[in-house]
């Protein structure tokens, strides 16, 4: 038996004794209980003695293990201390700084699938998550804005009016020309620096509709709070739909006007990764680009075909 096999077996044995069960030890090691049992059994076969016994309160050491158990526990305690001093866990951490709306509406609902495939990778997103906040450069920065050199362009946005299903039904009963008259308009400043994204005044003129004082209404800086207001029937907003596919697909959010009334943004969501990315970060980057391609495809299907690109 090699030294590595000894270490893995001793690790399984120590955890099984400390936690009281093969299942709890397996959860700590991210393997199956059967695999923990096999590691302990391999050590027992090599030594020719039994090391574990089952009692009412769970697993307990046999008399043959009693003398060695304090040394075994102390050894792994020292290994944990060494790992802490060397910041070993950092290798399994990914630190992300992302636009708040992107993180809340797009990244967090999807990242569970990545975690399921890579359960040992821990995330810290905008200072929160399983990994502790650390000082220093992040592994990935995600923003919305003009194209930047050295980054990955994820997807552009497609901007048009959004509404609750209830307000869409109310609008549909009115004449097309005055469809917005009397409905509160919510103003979102998230896209104000994008040359292509219209505000309500520009959009209404472009669609040749009538609306008294289209500049009036509550202003929002971020997508998430204006979305909450729209879903609460507080009014309509002009907003990009790139982050809202799930709400649109399940019917919680509605598009009260045809997709042909929308506009592609010149700015885009984009990611910048550190040049010395670790293997875990590279795997996340591949996943992020794949998910972004799926979003871009969804946008192309729902946008006006003449404008999609």
Tab-separated table of C-alpha atoms in Angstrom:
chain	number	residue	atom	x	y	z
A	1	UNK	CA	0.000	0.000	0.000
A	2	UNK	CA	1.392	3.414	-0.976
A	3	UNK	CA	1.798	6.360	1.386
A	4	UNK	CA	-1.009	8.186	-0.414
A	5	UNK	CA	-3.348	5.268	0.210
A	6	UNK	CA	-2.351	5.235	3.856
A	7	UNK	CA	-3.145	8.946	4.160
A	8	UNK	CA	-6.537	8.648	2.476
A	9	UNK	CA	-7.421	5.686	4.652
A	10	UNK	CA	-6.294	7.419	7.846
A	11	UNK	CA	-8.318	10.487	6.818
A	12	UNK	CA	-11.463	8.408	6.326
A	13	UNK	CA	-10.871	6.604	9.621
A	14	UNK	CA	-10.327	9.794	11.624
A	15	UNK	CA	-13.418	11.468	10.155
A	16	UNK	CA	-15.577	8.393	10.728
A	17	UNK	CA	-14.595	8.344	14.411
A	18	UNK	CA	-14.937	12.123	14.837
A	19	UNK	CA	-18.353	12.366	13.149
A	20	UNK	CA	-19.693	9.025	14.366
A	21	UNK	CA	-20.820	7.701	10.984
A	22	UNK	CA	-19.619	6.765	7.517
A	23	UNK	CA	-22.289	9.013	5.996
A	24	UNK	CA	-21.122	12.131	7.830
A	25	UNK	CA	-17.506	11.349	6.936
A	26	UNK	CA	-18.541	10.896	3.306
A	27	UNK	CA	-20.244	14.307	3.237
A	28	UNK	CA	-17.082	15.935	4.581
A	29	UNK	CA	-14.965	14.218	1.909
A	30	UNK	CA	-17.506	14.653	-0.927
A	31	UNK	CA	-17.491	10.899	-1.635
A	32	UNK	CA	-19.964	8.074	-0.971
A	33	UNK	CA	-20.304	6.274	2.388
A	34	UNK	CA	-19.307	3.081	0.591
A	35	UNK	CA	-16.064	4.715	-0.518
A	36	UNK	CA	-15.307	5.742	3.084
A	37	UNK	CA	-15.933	2.175	4.217
A	38	UNK	CA	-13.651	0.822	1.496
A	39	UNK	CA	-10.811	3.107	2.574
A	40	UNK	CA	-11.121	2.005	6.204
A	41	UNK	CA	-11.428	-1.660	5.168
A	42	UNK	CA	-8.274	-1.394	3.059
A	43	UNK	CA	-6.346	-0.183	6.105
A	44	UNK	CA	-7.849	-2.921	8.294
A	45	UNK	CA	-6.865	-5.573	5.750
A	46	UNK	CA	-3.334	-4.186	5.535
A	47	UNK	CA	-2.914	-4.145	9.331
A	48	UNK	CA	-4.831	-7.370	9.920
A	49	UNK	CA	-6.946	-5.857	12.725
A	50	UNK	CA	-10.380	-4.282	13.147
A	51	UNK	CA	-10.342	-0.531	13.692
A	52	UNK	CA	-14.041	0.390	13.907
A	53	UNK	CA	-16.964	-1.042	15.831
A	54	UNK	CA	-20.607	-0.039	15.815
A	55	UNK	CA	-22.284	1.061	19.026
A	56	UNK	CA	-25.626	2.588	20.000
A	57	UNK	CA	-24.224	6.096	19.616
A	58	UNK	CA	-22.549	5.373	16.284
A	59	UNK	CA	-19.093	4.251	15.261
A	60	UNK	CA	-16.443	3.849	17.956
A	61	UNK	CA	-12.778	2.853	17.923
A	62	UNK	CA	-11.821	-0.744	18.722
A	63	UNK	CA	-9.307	-1.416	21.515
A	64	UNK	CA	-6.637	-1.861	18.838
A	65	UNK	CA	-7.143	1.766	17.734
A	66	UNK	CA	-7.383	3.383	21.191
A	67	UNK	CA	-3.667	4.021	21.692
A	68	UNK	CA	-3.149	5.450	18.198
A	69	UNK	CA	-6.334	7.560	18.097
A	70	UNK	CA	-5.004	10.661	19.957
A	71	UNK	CA	-2.000	10.790	17.607
A	72	UNK	CA	-4.256	10.371	14.590
A	73	UNK	CA	-6.562	13.199	15.721
A	74	UNK	CA	-3.612	15.464	16.510
A	75	UNK	CA	-2.059	14.777	13.101
A	76	UNK	CA	-5.123	15.879	11.165
A	77	UNK	CA	-5.599	18.854	13.470
A	78	UNK	CA	-2.071	19.944	12.562
A	79	UNK	CA	-2.753	19.370	8.855
A	80	UNK	CA	-5.854	21.586	9.087
A	81	UNK	CA	-3.768	24.272	10.804
A	82	UNK	CA	-1.116	24.071	8.073
A	83	UNK	CA	-3.761	24.339	5.355
A	84	UNK	CA	-5.186	27.432	7.061
A	85	UNK	CA	-1.775	29.080	7.301
A	86	UNK	CA	-1.044	28.309	3.649
A	87	UNK	CA	-4.491	29.589	2.597
A	88	UNK	CA	-5.006	26.252	0.858
A	89	UNK	CA	-8.768	26.720	0.582
A	90	UNK	CA	-8.242	29.731	-1.685
A	91	UNK	CA	-7.496	27.316	-4.517
A	92	UNK	CA	-11.140	26.196	-4.411
A	93	UNK	CA	-12.586	29.715	-4.154
A	94	UNK	CA	-13.824	31.944	-6.982
A	95	UNK	CA	-14.311	35.620	-6.201
A	96	UNK	CA	-16.606	37.590	-8.489
A	97	UNK	CA	-17.478	41.281	-8.654
A	98	UNK	CA	-20.553	41.740	-10.842
A	99	UNK	CA	-23.121	44.396	-11.641
A	100	UNK	CA	-25.746	43.924	-8.922
A	101	UNK	CA	-28.616	43.304	-11.341
A	102	UNK	CA	-26.590	40.752	-13.317
A	103	UNK	CA	-25.677	38.923	-10.109
A	104	UNK	CA	-29.221	38.871	-8.695
A	105	UNK	CA	-31.259	38.273	-11.852
A	106	UNK	CA	-28.950	36.185	-14.040
A	107	UNK	CA	-25.946	34.690	-12.258
A	108	UNK	CA	-27.330	33.466	-8.939
A	109	UNK	CA	-30.372	31.653	-10.429
A	110	UNK	CA	-28.054	29.710	-12.773
A	111	UNK	CA	-24.964	29.073	-10.698
A	112	UNK	CA	-26.556	26.186	-8.797
A	113	UNK	CA	-26.083	23.996	-11.873
A	114	UNK	CA	-22.356	24.765	-11.895
A	115	UNK	CA	-22.090	24.035	-8.159
A	116	UNK	CA	-23.815	20.685	-8.646
A	117	UNK	CA	-21.058	19.652	-11.058
A	118	UNK	CA	-18.269	21.184	-8.948
A	119	UNK	CA	-19.382	20.884	-5.293
A	120	UNK	CA	-15.925	21.671	-3.896
A	121	UNK	CA	-15.733	25.109	-5.530
A	122	UNK	CA	-16.863	27.945	-3.261
A	123	UNK	CA	-18.095	31.323	-4.483
A	124	UNK	CA	-17.959	34.836	-3.121
A	125	UNK	CA	-20.145	37.109	-5.266
A	126	UNK	CA	-20.042	40.814	-4.429
A	127	UNK	CA	-18.709	40.005	-0.980
A	128	UNK	CA	-21.262	37.308	-0.125
A	129	UNK	CA	-21.344	33.531	-0.450
A	130	UNK	CA	-19.736	30.360	0.878
A	131	UNK	CA	-16.213	31.763	0.524
A	132	UNK	CA	-15.132	34.579	2.874
A	133	UNK	CA	-14.564	38.068	1.498
A	134	UNK	CA	-10.880	38.638	0.798
A	135	UNK	CA	-8.858	41.752	0.072
A	136	UNK	CA	-7.230	41.871	-3.343
A	137	UNK	CA	-8.087	41.437	-7.036
A	138	UNK	CA	-11.166	39.351	-7.838
A	139	UNK	CA	-11.021	36.387	-10.214
A	140	UNK	CA	-13.808	37.709	-12.447
A	141	UNK	CA	-15.371	41.120	-12.986
A	142	UNK	CA	-18.706	41.385	-14.845
A	143	UNK	CA	-20.025	44.766	-15.985
A	144	UNK	CA	-22.351	46.435	-18.492
A	145	UNK	CA	-20.853	49.051	-20.761
A	146	UNK	CA	-18.834	49.769	-23.912
A	147	UNK	CA	-16.585	47.060	-25.284
A	148	UNK	CA	-13.321	46.726	-23.362
A	149	UNK	CA	-10.076	45.180	-24.584
A	150	UNK	CA	-9.036	41.927	-23.006
A	151	UNK	CA	-12.499	40.824	-21.891
A	152	UNK	CA	-15.221	38.372	-22.925
A	153	UNK	CA	-18.334	39.929	-24.450
A	154	UNK	CA	-21.225	37.930	-22.967
A	155	UNK	CA	-24.328	39.376	-24.654
A	156	UNK	CA	-25.971	42.642	-25.607
A	157	UNK	CA	-29.404	43.580	-24.282
A	158	UNK	CA	-32.706	44.124	-26.087
A	159	UNK	CA	-34.676	47.062	-24.685
A	160	UNK	CA	-38.447	47.549	-24.919
A	161	UNK	CA	-41.445	48.162	-22.609
A	162	UNK	CA	-42.179	45.550	-19.951
A	163	UNK	CA	-45.343	45.164	-17.905
A	164	UNK	CA	-47.219	42.897	-15.565
A	165	UNK	CA	-49.704	40.569	-17.300
A	166	UNK	CA	-52.568	42.494	-15.642
A	167	UNK	CA	-51.462	45.837	-17.081
A	168	UNK	CA	-50.828	44.293	-20.484
A	169	UNK	CA	-54.429	43.066	-20.519
A	170	UNK	CA	-55.674	46.537	-19.556
A	171	UNK	CA	-53.621	48.219	-22.278
A	172	UNK	CA	-54.881	45.809	-24.910
A	173	UNK	CA	-58.447	47.081	-24.363
A	174	UNK	CA	-57.509	50.652	-25.339
A	175	UNK	CA	-57.062	52.158	-28.781
A	176	UNK	CA	-53.582	51.594	-30.184
A	177	UNK	CA	-52.778	55.293	-30.498
A	178	UNK	CA	-53.544	56.121	-26.847
A	179	UNK	CA	-52.599	52.805	-25.325
A	180	UNK	CA	-50.273	54.369	-22.752
A	181	UNK	CA	-52.473	57.293	-21.752
A	182	UNK	CA	-53.292	57.168	-18.059
A	183	UNK	CA	-50.789	54.440	-17.169
A	184	UNK	CA	-47.872	55.310	-14.850
A	185	UNK	CA	-44.492	55.227	-16.607
A	186	UNK	CA	-41.433	54.103	-14.633
A	187	UNK	CA	-38.030	55.418	-15.690
A	188	UNK	CA	-34.898	53.260	-15.533
A	189	UNK	CA	-31.468	54.940	-15.642
A	190	UNK	CA	-29.487	51.700	-16.012
A	191	UNK	CA	-29.199	52.244	-19.792
A	192	UNK	CA	-28.901	56.053	-19.785
A	193	UNK	CA	-25.276	56.010	-21.042
A	194	UNK	CA	-26.046	53.632	-23.909
A	195	UNK	CA	-26.376	55.614	-27.177
A	196	UNK	CA	-28.913	53.172	-28.626
A	197	UNK	CA	-31.231	52.650	-25.645
A	198	UNK	CA	-34.323	54.919	-25.743
A	199	UNK	CA	-36.114	56.572	-22.835
A	200	UNK	CA	-39.910	56.832	-22.759
A	201	UNK	CA	-40.005	60.127	-24.669
A	202	UNK	CA	-37.896	58.805	-27.561
A	203	UNK	CA	-39.687	55.474	-27.642
A	204	UNK	CA	-43.183	57.028	-27.722
A	205	UNK	CA	-42.192	59.384	-30.545
A	206	UNK	CA	-40.636	56.504	-32.455
A	207	UNK	CA	-43.807	54.418	-32.129
A	208	UNK	CA	-46.056	57.402	-32.978
A	209	UNK	CA	-48.143	57.061	-29.843
A	210	UNK	CA	-49.769	59.687	-27.669
A	211	UNK	CA	-48.883	60.160	-24.026
A	212	UNK	CA	-49.280	63.247	-21.874
A	213	UNK	CA	-46.068	64.222	-20.028
A	214	UNK	CA	-44.089	61.028	-20.757
A	215	UNK	CA	-41.138	62.403	-18.773
A	216	UNK	CA	-43.059	62.175	-15.489
A	217	UNK	CA	-42.830	59.192	-13.165
A	218	UNK	CA	-40.619	57.501	-10.596
A	219	UNK	CA	-36.965	57.032	-11.504
A	220	UNK	CA	-34.913	53.931	-10.711
A	221	UNK	CA	-31.167	53.397	-10.935
A	222	UNK	CA	-31.233	49.597	-11.074
A	223	UNK	CA	-33.238	46.917	-12.874
A	224	UNK	CA	-34.191	44.873	-9.805
A	225	UNK	CA	-36.264	47.558	-8.001
A	226	UNK	CA	-37.998	48.742	-11.189
A	227	UNK	CA	-38.821	45.114	-11.946
A	228	UNK	CA	-40.376	44.721	-8.502
A	229	UNK	CA	-42.509	47.812	-9.171
A	230	UNK	CA	-43.638	46.484	-12.556
A	231	UNK	CA	-44.583	43.102	-11.094
A	232	UNK	CA	-46.592	44.925	-8.395
A	233	UNK	CA	-48.654	46.644	-11.145
A	234	UNK	CA	-47.142	50.044	-10.292
A	235	UNK	CA	-46.538	50.929	-13.932
A	236	UNK	CA	-44.662	50.127	-17.136
A	237	UNK	CA	-40.921	50.455	-17.711
A	238	UNK	CA	-38.551	50.404	-20.662
A	239	UNK	CA	-36.023	47.737	-19.758
A	240	UNK	CA	-33.686	45.194	-21.293
A	241	UNK	CA	-34.936	41.607	-21.255
A	242	UNK	CA	-31.585	39.777	-21.329
A	243	UNK	CA	-31.741	39.166	-17.559
A	244	UNK	CA	-35.477	38.470	-17.475
A	245	UNK	CA	-35.924	35.330	-19.589
A	246	UNK	CA	-37.206	33.167	-16.714
A	247	UNK	CA	-39.842	35.746	-15.692
A	248	UNK	CA	-41.009	36.113	-19.286
A	249	UNK	CA	-41.059	32.377	-20.001
A	250	UNK	CA	-43.144	31.517	-16.932
A	251	UNK	CA	-45.611	34.365	-17.545
A	252	UNK	CA	-44.852	36.505	-14.515
A	253	UNK	CA	-43.651	39.324	-16.772
A	254	UNK	CA	-45.269	40.485	-19.979
A	255	UNK	CA	-44.265	42.390	-23.119
A	256	UNK	CA	-47.167	44.738	-23.901
A	257	UNK	CA	-45.841	45.761	-27.335
A	258	UNK	CA	-44.423	43.740	-30.258
A	259	UNK	CA	-40.737	42.811	-30.223
A	260	UNK	CA	-40.298	44.968	-33.332
A	261	UNK	CA	-40.648	48.017	-31.065
A	262	UNK	CA	-37.460	47.062	-29.205
A	263	UNK	CA	-33.884	48.175	-29.693
A	264	UNK	CA	-30.539	46.393	-29.326
A	265	UNK	CA	-28.116	48.127	-26.980
A	266	UNK	CA	-24.666	49.173	-28.120
A	267	UNK	CA	-23.284	48.325	-24.711
A	268	UNK	CA	-23.050	44.732	-23.520
A	269	UNK	CA	-22.568	42.590	-20.447
A	270	UNK	CA	-18.950	41.490	-20.422
A	271	UNK	CA	-16.536	39.626	-18.180
A	272	UNK	CA	-12.887	40.207	-17.437
A	273	UNK	CA	-10.804	37.398	-15.883
A	274	UNK	CA	-7.382	37.611	-14.282
A	275	UNK	CA	-4.542	36.540	-16.551
A	276	UNK	CA	-3.286	33.977	-14.026
A	277	UNK	CA	-6.621	32.174	-13.750
A	278	UNK	CA	-6.534	28.877	-11.837
A	279	UNK	CA	-8.092	25.700	-13.319
A	280	UNK	CA	-11.270	26.196	-11.272
A	281	UNK	CA	-11.660	29.717	-12.625
A	282	UNK	CA	-11.086	28.495	-16.175
A	283	UNK	CA	-13.866	25.949	-15.718
A	284	UNK	CA	-16.165	28.698	-14.478
A	285	UNK	CA	-15.251	30.861	-17.470
A	286	UNK	CA	-16.153	28.043	-19.881
A	287	UNK	CA	-19.490	27.589	-18.092
A	288	UNK	CA	-20.180	31.339	-18.069
A	289	UNK	CA	-19.553	31.647	-21.809
A	290	UNK	CA	-21.786	28.647	-22.503
A	291	UNK	CA	-24.649	30.044	-20.455
A	292	UNK	CA	-24.182	33.454	-22.057
A	293	UNK	CA	-24.405	31.906	-25.532
A	294	UNK	CA	-27.727	30.344	-24.504
A	295	UNK	CA	-29.006	33.747	-23.369
A	296	UNK	CA	-27.879	35.356	-26.638
A	297	UNK	CA	-29.746	32.642	-28.549
A	298	UNK	CA	-32.896	33.222	-26.468
A	299	UNK	CA	-32.675	36.954	-27.151
A	300	UNK	CA	-32.312	36.404	-30.895
A	301	UNK	CA	-35.438	34.225	-30.944
A	302	UNK	CA	-37.523	36.791	-29.031
A	303	UNK	CA	-36.208	39.954	-30.690
A	304	UNK	CA	-37.333	41.266	-34.054
A	305	UNK	CA	-35.538	39.025	-36.600
A	306	UNK	CA	-34.623	42.071	-38.703
A	307	UNK	CA	-32.753	43.582	-35.747
A	308	UNK	CA	-31.303	40.463	-34.090
A	309	UNK	CA	-27.633	39.801	-34.644
